[in-house]
mmCIF file of N, CA and C in Angstrom:
data_model
loop_
_atom_site.group_PDB
_atom_site.id
_atom_site.type_symbol
_atom_site.label_atom_id
_atom_site.label_comp_id
_atom_site.label_asym_id
_atom_site.label_seq_id
_atom_site.Cartn_x
_atom_site.Cartn_y
_atom_site.Cartn_z
ATOM 1 N N MET A 14 8.461 57.266 21.956
ATOM 2 C CA MET A 14 7.800 56.060 22.488
ATOM 3 C C MET A 14 8.690 54.826 22.139
ATOM 4 N N GLU A 15 8.992 54.016 23.099
ATOM 5 C CA GLU A 15 9.868 52.905 22.924
ATOM 6 C C GLU A 15 9.101 51.695 22.502
ATOM 7 N N LEU A 16 9.579 50.988 21.516
ATOM 8 C CA LEU A 16 8.914 49.778 20.986
ATOM 9 C C LEU A 16 9.209 48.611 21.922
ATOM 10 N N GLU A 17 8.119 47.935 22.414
ATOM 11 C CA GLU A 17 8.306 46.820 23.307
ATOM 12 C C GLU A 17 8.204 45.514 22.538
ATOM 13 N N THR A 18 9.065 44.591 22.846
ATOM 14 C CA THR A 18 9.028 43.284 22.211
ATOM 15 C C THR A 18 8.831 42.223 23.306
ATOM 16 N N ALA A 19 8.182 41.128 22.990
ATOM 17 C CA ALA A 19 7.969 40.071 23.943
ATOM 18 C C ALA A 19 9.290 39.323 24.145
ATOM 19 N N GLU A 20 9.482 38.791 25.293
ATOM 20 C CA GLU A 20 10.696 38.010 25.608
ATOM 21 C C GLU A 20 10.518 36.589 25.058
ATOM 22 N N ALA A 21 11.517 36.064 24.468
ATOM 23 C CA ALA A 21 11.460 34.686 23.933
ATOM 24 C C ALA A 21 11.167 33.688 25.046
ATOM 25 N N ALA A 22 10.411 32.691 24.720
ATOM 26 C CA ALA A 22 10.064 31.638 25.713
ATOM 27 C C ALA A 22 11.281 30.900 26.192
ATOM 28 N N ASP A 23 11.192 30.503 27.487
ATOM 29 C CA ASP A 23 12.254 29.681 28.060
ATOM 30 C C ASP A 23 12.335 28.321 27.365
ATOM 31 N N PRO A 24 13.452 27.936 26.855
ATOM 32 C CA PRO A 24 13.547 26.659 26.090
ATOM 33 C C PRO A 24 13.054 25.421 26.846
ATOM 34 N N ASP A 25 13.404 25.310 28.085
ATOM 35 C CA ASP A 25 12.987 24.143 28.865
ATOM 36 C C ASP A 25 11.468 24.129 29.109
ATOM 37 N N VAL A 26 10.892 25.260 29.370
ATOM 38 C CA VAL A 26 9.454 25.351 29.624
ATOM 39 C C VAL A 26 8.708 25.039 28.296
ATOM 40 N N LEU A 27 9.209 25.590 27.194
ATOM 41 C CA LEU A 27 8.574 25.309 25.894
ATOM 42 C C LEU A 27 8.569 23.822 25.567
ATOM 43 N N ARG A 28 9.740 23.176 25.709
ATOM 44 C CA ARG A 28 9.822 21.741 25.383
ATOM 45 C C ARG A 28 8.861 20.913 26.273
ATOM 46 N N ASP A 29 8.792 21.297 27.562
ATOM 47 C CA ASP A 29 7.960 20.553 28.467
ATOM 48 C C ASP A 29 6.478 20.708 28.238
ATOM 49 N N ARG A 30 6.076 21.898 27.786
ATOM 50 C CA ARG A 30 4.636 22.220 27.624
ATOM 51 C C ARG A 30 4.055 21.691 26.330
ATOM 52 N N LEU A 31 4.870 21.483 25.296
ATOM 53 C CA LEU A 31 4.359 21.044 24.013
ATOM 54 C C LEU A 31 3.883 19.622 24.080
ATOM 55 N N PRO A 32 2.863 19.253 23.313
ATOM 56 C CA PRO A 32 2.279 17.886 23.380
ATOM 57 C C PRO A 32 3.179 16.849 22.756
ATOM 58 N N PRO A 33 2.954 15.553 23.107
ATOM 59 C CA PRO A 33 3.670 14.467 22.480
ATOM 60 C C PRO A 33 3.220 14.359 21.024
ATOM 61 N N ALA A 34 3.927 13.631 20.224
ATOM 62 C CA ALA A 34 3.571 13.463 18.790
ATOM 63 C C ALA A 34 2.448 12.433 18.724
ATOM 64 N N PRO A 35 1.361 12.818 18.032
ATOM 65 C CA PRO A 35 0.195 11.898 17.835
ATOM 66 C C PRO A 35 0.427 11.003 16.601
ATOM 67 N N GLY A 36 -0.263 9.865 16.604
ATOM 68 C CA GLY A 36 -0.276 9.019 15.413
ATOM 69 C C GLY A 36 1.065 8.743 14.845
ATOM 70 N N GLU A 37 1.232 8.934 13.522
ATOM 71 C CA GLU A 37 2.506 8.700 12.816
ATOM 72 C C GLU A 37 3.517 9.815 12.954
ATOM 73 N N TRP A 38 3.128 10.944 13.570
ATOM 74 C CA TRP A 38 4.085 12.011 13.754
ATOM 75 C C TRP A 38 5.248 11.573 14.653
ATOM 76 N N THR A 39 6.417 12.170 14.417
ATOM 77 C CA THR A 39 7.545 11.999 15.322
ATOM 78 C C THR A 39 7.869 13.376 15.911
ATOM 79 N N ARG A 40 8.441 13.359 17.105
ATOM 80 C CA ARG A 40 8.786 14.608 17.780
ATOM 81 C C ARG A 40 10.247 14.579 18.214
ATOM 82 N N SER A 41 10.940 15.609 17.907
ATOM 83 C CA SER A 41 12.320 15.765 18.426
ATOM 84 C C SER A 41 12.485 17.129 19.059
ATOM 85 N N ALA A 42 13.426 17.239 19.969
ATOM 86 C CA ALA A 42 13.633 18.521 20.656
ATOM 87 C C ALA A 42 15.112 18.684 20.895
ATOM 88 N N ASP A 43 15.602 19.885 20.865
ATOM 89 C CA ASP A 43 16.975 20.151 21.187
ATOM 90 C C ASP A 43 17.153 21.111 22.348
ATOM 91 N N MET A 44 18.371 21.410 22.752
ATOM 92 C CA MET A 44 18.597 22.224 23.917
ATOM 93 C C MET A 44 18.242 23.708 23.691
ATOM 94 N N THR A 45 18.055 24.135 22.436
ATOM 95 C CA THR A 45 17.653 25.531 22.173
ATOM 96 C C THR A 45 16.178 25.752 22.394
ATOM 97 N N GLY A 46 15.445 24.692 22.642
ATOM 98 C CA GLY A 46 13.962 24.796 22.815
ATOM 99 C C GLY A 46 13.261 24.551 21.499
ATOM 100 N N THR A 47 13.954 24.209 20.428
ATOM 101 C CA THR A 47 13.283 23.925 19.174
ATOM 102 C C THR A 47 12.651 22.518 19.221
ATOM 103 N N VAL A 48 11.396 22.435 18.993
ATOM 104 C CA VAL A 48 10.676 21.160 18.976
ATOM 105 C C VAL A 48 10.159 20.979 17.520
ATOM 106 N N GLU A 49 10.493 19.854 16.940
ATOM 107 C CA GLU A 49 10.104 19.629 15.575
ATOM 108 C C GLU A 49 9.233 18.402 15.457
ATOM 109 N N TYR A 50 8.093 18.539 14.886
ATOM 110 C CA TYR A 50 7.197 17.412 14.625
ATOM 111 C C TYR A 50 7.253 17.104 13.141
ATOM 112 N N ARG A 51 7.389 15.845 12.769
ATOM 113 C CA ARG A 51 7.513 15.408 11.370
ATOM 114 C C ARG A 51 6.537 14.301 11.096
ATOM 115 N N LEU A 52 5.864 14.395 9.941
ATOM 116 C CA LEU A 52 4.990 13.329 9.478
ATOM 117 C C LEU A 52 5.677 12.804 8.219
ATOM 118 N N PRO A 53 6.143 11.547 8.209
ATOM 119 C CA PRO A 53 6.913 11.064 7.052
ATOM 120 C C PRO A 53 6.029 10.910 5.803
ATOM 121 N N SER A 54 6.661 10.927 4.638
ATOM 122 C CA SER A 54 6.055 10.721 3.342
ATOM 123 C C SER A 54 6.708 9.546 2.634
ATOM 124 N N GLY A 55 5.935 8.666 2.128
ATOM 125 C CA GLY A 55 6.389 7.560 1.331
ATOM 126 C C GLY A 55 6.600 7.893 -0.129
ATOM 127 N N GLU A 56 6.162 9.111 -0.527
ATOM 128 C CA GLU A 56 6.224 9.508 -1.931
ATOM 129 C C GLU A 56 7.218 10.607 -2.238
ATOM 130 N N SER A 57 7.808 11.211 -1.230
ATOM 131 C CA SER A 57 8.644 12.388 -1.444
ATOM 132 C C SER A 57 9.879 12.296 -0.595
ATOM 133 N N PRO A 58 11.018 12.880 -1.009
ATOM 134 C CA PRO A 58 12.148 12.987 -0.162
ATOM 135 C C PRO A 58 11.924 13.924 1.016
ATOM 136 N N CYS A 59 10.874 14.750 0.923
ATOM 137 C CA CYS A 59 10.563 15.705 2.005
ATOM 138 C C CYS A 59 9.520 15.023 2.902
ATOM 139 N N THR A 60 9.296 15.617 4.014
ATOM 140 C CA THR A 60 8.230 15.056 4.893
ATOM 141 C C THR A 60 6.860 15.447 4.322
ATOM 142 N N ALA A 61 5.837 14.665 4.672
ATOM 143 C CA ALA A 61 4.491 15.026 4.267
ATOM 144 C C ALA A 61 4.111 16.355 4.916
ATOM 145 N N ALA A 62 4.476 16.516 6.179
ATOM 146 C CA ALA A 62 4.258 17.756 6.919
ATOM 147 C C ALA A 62 5.256 17.889 8.024
ATOM 148 N N LYS A 63 5.550 19.149 8.363
ATOM 149 C CA LYS A 63 6.440 19.404 9.503
ATOM 150 C C LYS A 63 5.991 20.668 10.229
ATOM 151 N N LEU A 64 6.039 20.639 11.562
ATOM 152 C CA LEU A 64 5.735 21.736 12.379
ATOM 153 C C LEU A 64 6.933 22.018 13.271
ATOM 154 N N THR A 65 7.487 23.167 13.171
ATOM 155 C CA THR A 65 8.670 23.528 13.956
ATOM 156 C C THR A 65 8.284 24.645 14.932
ATOM 157 N N VAL A 66 8.498 24.422 16.222
ATOM 158 C CA VAL A 66 8.116 25.342 17.257
ATOM 159 C C VAL A 66 9.384 25.730 17.956
ATOM 160 N N ARG A 67 9.681 27.010 18.111
ATOM 161 C CA ARG A 67 10.947 27.472 18.731
ATOM 162 C C ARG A 67 10.691 28.810 19.449
ATOM 163 N N PRO A 68 11.575 29.107 20.394
ATOM 164 C CA PRO A 68 11.546 30.420 21.011
ATOM 165 C C PRO A 68 11.801 31.500 19.916
ATOM 166 N N ASP A 69 11.085 32.519 19.945
ATOM 167 C CA ASP A 69 11.168 33.593 18.903
ATOM 168 C C ASP A 69 12.279 34.594 19.337
ATOM 169 N N VAL A 70 13.519 34.193 19.145
ATOM 170 C CA VAL A 70 14.676 34.999 19.628
ATOM 171 C C VAL A 70 14.826 36.299 18.823
ATOM 172 N N LEU A 71 14.629 36.206 17.489
ATOM 173 C CA LEU A 71 14.896 37.368 16.660
ATOM 174 C C LEU A 71 13.609 38.171 16.347
ATOM 175 N N GLY A 72 12.446 37.590 16.575
ATOM 176 C CA GLY A 72 11.229 38.302 16.236
ATOM 177 C C GLY A 72 10.621 39.024 17.460
ATOM 178 N N ASP A 73 9.347 39.419 17.305
ATOM 179 C CA ASP A 73 8.691 40.181 18.349
ATOM 180 C C ASP A 73 7.712 39.344 19.148
ATOM 181 N N GLY A 74 7.727 38.015 18.976
ATOM 182 C CA GLY A 74 6.843 37.160 19.752
ATOM 183 C C GLY A 74 7.563 36.393 20.808
ATOM 184 N N THR A 75 6.838 35.539 21.544
ATOM 185 C CA THR A 75 7.485 34.661 22.540
ATOM 186 C C THR A 75 7.882 33.378 21.893
ATOM 187 N N VAL A 76 6.996 32.863 20.965
ATOM 188 C CA VAL A 76 7.233 31.594 20.306
ATOM 189 C C VAL A 76 6.908 31.744 18.832
ATOM 190 N N ARG A 77 7.703 31.068 18.006
ATOM 191 C CA ARG A 77 7.516 31.053 16.555
ATOM 192 C C ARG A 77 7.190 29.683 16.079
ATOM 193 N N VAL A 78 6.184 29.562 15.232
ATOM 194 C CA VAL A 78 5.750 28.264 14.703
ATOM 195 C C VAL A 78 5.821 28.299 13.160
ATOM 196 N N ASP A 79 6.660 27.420 12.588
ATOM 197 C CA ASP A 79 6.815 27.355 11.127
ATOM 198 C C ASP A 79 6.139 26.087 10.654
ATOM 199 N N LYS A 80 5.339 26.212 9.565
ATOM 200 C CA LYS A 80 4.595 25.088 9.041
ATOM 201 C C LYS A 80 5.096 24.723 7.660
ATOM 202 N N THR A 81 5.352 23.486 7.393
ATOM 203 C CA THR A 81 5.818 23.038 6.081
ATOM 204 C C THR A 81 4.979 21.874 5.622
ATOM 205 N N VAL A 82 4.590 21.872 4.362
ATOM 206 C CA VAL A 82 3.894 20.761 3.724
ATOM 207 C C VAL A 82 4.692 20.368 2.526
ATOM 208 N N GLY A 83 5.030 19.071 2.464
ATOM 209 C CA GLY A 83 5.930 18.618 1.410
ATOM 210 C C GLY A 83 7.275 19.297 1.537
ATOM 211 N N CYS A 84 7.714 19.966 0.482
ATOM 212 C CA CYS A 84 9.028 20.613 0.495
ATOM 213 C C CYS A 84 8.907 22.140 0.606
ATOM 214 N N ARG A 85 7.710 22.620 0.901
ATOM 215 C CA ARG A 85 7.608 24.121 0.937
ATOM 216 C C ARG A 85 7.013 24.617 2.218
ATOM 217 N N GLY A 86 7.498 25.750 2.663
ATOM 218 C CA GLY A 86 6.922 26.437 3.809
ATOM 219 C C GLY A 86 5.553 26.996 3.499
ATOM 220 N N VAL A 87 4.612 26.835 4.414
ATOM 221 C CA VAL A 87 3.251 27.311 4.157
ATOM 222 C C VAL A 87 2.825 28.385 5.173
ATOM 223 N N GLY A 88 3.735 28.780 6.029
ATOM 224 C CA GLY A 88 3.377 29.872 6.950
ATOM 225 C C GLY A 88 4.152 29.861 8.252
ATOM 226 N N THR A 89 4.189 31.007 8.833
ATOM 227 C CA THR A 89 4.836 31.213 10.131
ATOM 228 C C THR A 89 3.875 32.009 11.008
ATOM 229 N N ASP A 90 3.704 31.574 12.213
ATOM 230 C CA ASP A 90 2.879 32.278 13.191
ATOM 231 C C ASP A 90 3.729 32.594 14.406
ATOM 232 N N ARG A 91 3.414 33.674 15.050
ATOM 233 C CA ARG A 91 4.091 34.027 16.294
ATOM 234 C C ARG A 91 3.077 34.169 17.399
ATOM 235 N N TYR A 92 3.441 33.765 18.598
ATOM 236 C CA TYR A 92 2.548 33.752 19.784
ATOM 237 C C TYR A 92 3.249 34.398 20.945
ATOM 238 N N ASP A 93 2.453 35.080 21.741
ATOM 239 C CA ASP A 93 2.994 35.708 22.973
ATOM 240 C C ASP A 93 2.630 34.940 24.231
ATOM 241 N N ASP A 94 1.861 33.869 24.097
ATOM 242 C CA ASP A 94 1.344 33.146 25.204
ATOM 243 C C ASP A 94 1.577 31.613 24.990
ATOM 244 N N LEU A 95 2.172 30.986 25.974
ATOM 245 C CA LEU A 95 2.513 29.522 25.826
ATOM 246 C C LEU A 95 1.206 28.675 25.734
ATOM 247 N N ASP A 96 0.102 29.060 26.477
ATOM 248 C CA ASP A 96 -1.110 28.269 26.364
ATOM 249 C C ASP A 96 -1.647 28.326 24.905
ATOM 250 N N ALA A 97 -1.520 29.479 24.300
ATOM 251 C CA ALA A 97 -2.001 29.667 22.918
ATOM 252 C C ALA A 97 -1.170 28.816 21.968
ATOM 253 N N VAL A 98 0.149 28.756 22.133
ATOM 254 C CA VAL A 98 0.985 27.994 21.227
ATOM 255 C C VAL A 98 0.789 26.494 21.448
ATOM 256 N N VAL A 99 0.506 26.024 22.644
ATOM 257 C CA VAL A 99 0.192 24.630 22.901
ATOM 258 C C VAL A 99 -1.095 24.249 22.226
ATOM 259 N N ALA A 100 -2.115 25.082 22.315
ATOM 260 C CA ALA A 100 -3.397 24.842 21.659
ATOM 261 C C ALA A 100 -3.222 24.824 20.189
ATOM 262 N N ALA A 101 -2.421 25.779 19.605
ATOM 263 C CA ALA A 101 -2.190 25.844 18.163
ATOM 264 C C ALA A 101 -1.446 24.600 17.673
ATOM 265 N N ALA A 102 -0.490 24.164 18.437
ATOM 266 C CA ALA A 102 0.262 22.952 18.018
ATOM 267 C C ALA A 102 -0.661 21.723 18.028
ATOM 268 N N ASP A 103 -1.465 21.600 19.069
ATOM 269 C CA ASP A 103 -2.490 20.476 19.123
ATOM 270 C C ASP A 103 -3.360 20.510 17.857
ATOM 271 N N TYR A 104 -3.867 21.685 17.571
ATOM 272 C CA TYR A 104 -4.776 21.885 16.452
ATOM 273 C C TYR A 104 -4.085 21.557 15.112
ATOM 274 N N GLU A 105 -2.915 22.102 14.877
ATOM 275 C CA GLU A 105 -2.202 21.854 13.627
ATOM 276 C C GLU A 105 -1.811 20.388 13.430
ATOM 277 N N LEU A 106 -1.371 19.696 14.492
ATOM 278 C CA LEU A 106 -1.009 18.325 14.392
ATOM 279 C C LEU A 106 -2.248 17.467 14.046
ATOM 280 N N ALA A 107 -3.379 17.702 14.734
ATOM 281 C CA ALA A 107 -4.579 16.929 14.426
ATOM 282 C C ALA A 107 -5.152 17.277 13.044
ATOM 283 N N HIS A 108 -5.150 18.562 12.730
ATOM 284 C CA HIS A 108 -5.741 19.042 11.428
ATOM 285 C C HIS A 108 -4.993 18.456 10.263
ATOM 286 N N VAL A 109 -3.668 18.543 10.238
ATOM 287 C CA VAL A 109 -2.897 18.022 9.145
ATOM 288 C C VAL A 109 -2.976 16.491 9.110
ATOM 289 N N PHE A 110 -2.968 15.850 10.254
ATOM 290 C CA PHE A 110 -3.054 14.396 10.300
ATOM 291 C C PHE A 110 -4.373 13.890 9.698
ATOM 292 N N ARG A 111 -5.463 14.558 10.107
ATOM 293 C CA ARG A 111 -6.804 14.140 9.546
ATOM 294 C C ARG A 111 -6.822 14.348 8.040
ATOM 295 N N GLY A 112 -6.331 15.475 7.536
ATOM 296 C CA GLY A 112 -6.332 15.787 6.120
ATOM 297 C C GLY A 112 -5.483 14.803 5.314
ATOM 298 N N LEU A 113 -4.308 14.517 5.803
ATOM 299 C CA LEU A 113 -3.435 13.567 5.115
ATOM 300 C C LEU A 113 -3.924 12.117 5.296
ATOM 301 N N GLY A 114 -4.585 11.845 6.358
ATOM 302 C CA GLY A 114 -5.119 10.515 6.595
ATOM 303 C C GLY A 114 -6.163 10.158 5.534
ATOM 304 N N ALA A 115 -6.995 11.110 5.152
ATOM 305 C CA ALA A 115 -7.962 10.880 4.133
ATOM 306 C C ALA A 115 -7.311 10.626 2.776
ATOM 307 N N ASP A 116 -6.246 11.374 2.468
ATOM 308 C CA ASP A 116 -5.513 11.149 1.234
ATOM 309 C C ASP A 116 -4.836 9.790 1.225
ATOM 310 N N ARG A 117 -4.307 9.380 2.350
ATOM 311 C CA ARG A 117 -3.629 8.086 2.442
ATOM 312 C C ARG A 117 -4.623 6.961 2.303
ATOM 313 N N SER A 118 -5.839 7.097 2.836
ATOM 314 C CA SER A 118 -6.897 6.064 2.607
ATOM 315 C C SER A 118 -7.200 5.902 1.138
ATOM 316 N N ARG A 119 -7.341 7.016 0.421
ATOM 317 C CA ARG A 119 -7.605 6.969 -0.987
ATOM 318 C C ARG A 119 -6.474 6.264 -1.734
ATOM 319 N N GLU A 120 -5.220 6.622 -1.353
ATOM 320 C CA GLU A 120 -4.045 5.974 -1.982
ATOM 321 C C GLU A 120 -4.095 4.418 -1.836
ATOM 322 N N LEU A 121 -4.349 3.980 -0.632
ATOM 323 C CA LEU A 121 -4.389 2.585 -0.347
ATOM 324 C C LEU A 121 -5.534 1.888 -1.127
ATOM 325 N N THR A 122 -6.633 2.553 -1.253
ATOM 326 C CA THR A 122 -7.804 1.969 -1.997
ATOM 327 C C THR A 122 -7.391 1.892 -3.467
ATOM 328 N N SER A 123 -6.784 2.946 -4.012
ATOM 329 C CA SER A 123 -6.381 3.005 -5.399
ATOM 330 C C SER A 123 -5.397 1.893 -5.717
ATOM 331 N N ARG A 124 -4.432 1.678 -4.851
ATOM 332 C CA ARG A 124 -3.389 0.650 -5.105
ATOM 333 C C ARG A 124 -4.046 -0.732 -5.065
ATOM 334 N N GLY A 125 -5.012 -0.912 -4.204
ATOM 335 C CA GLY A 125 -5.665 -2.215 -4.134
ATOM 336 C C GLY A 125 -6.501 -2.555 -5.314
ATOM 337 N N ASP A 126 -7.014 -1.535 -5.998
ATOM 338 C CA ASP A 126 -7.916 -1.735 -7.094
ATOM 339 C C ASP A 126 -7.142 -2.086 -8.392
ATOM 340 N N GLY A 127 -5.827 -1.744 -8.411
ATOM 341 C CA GLY A 127 -5.082 -1.786 -9.674
ATOM 342 C C GLY A 127 -4.611 -3.115 -10.063
#
């Protein structure tokens, strides 16, 4: 029995289908189809969060999504469907932004009290 693997996503299609960067996130894309979302951090040389979406050339999925918080990777997911990866990117960007937004509000309140 032959092992089947999914074909990597077309770089142009992937770049075009992924959402714009919300809020304080920035979005960059290159010709390989890699789209990187970054949320800056005022407290660390690393980003507060980063989401990297790219065609899964070496794996067995269509698209690979790498998640980073601070300076450490927190997971990799693979998707075979572009609609699913777009929904996942929307969710991750909103989820992380909401979570970090609460922390930033507490930071600002703490600084003002001091």
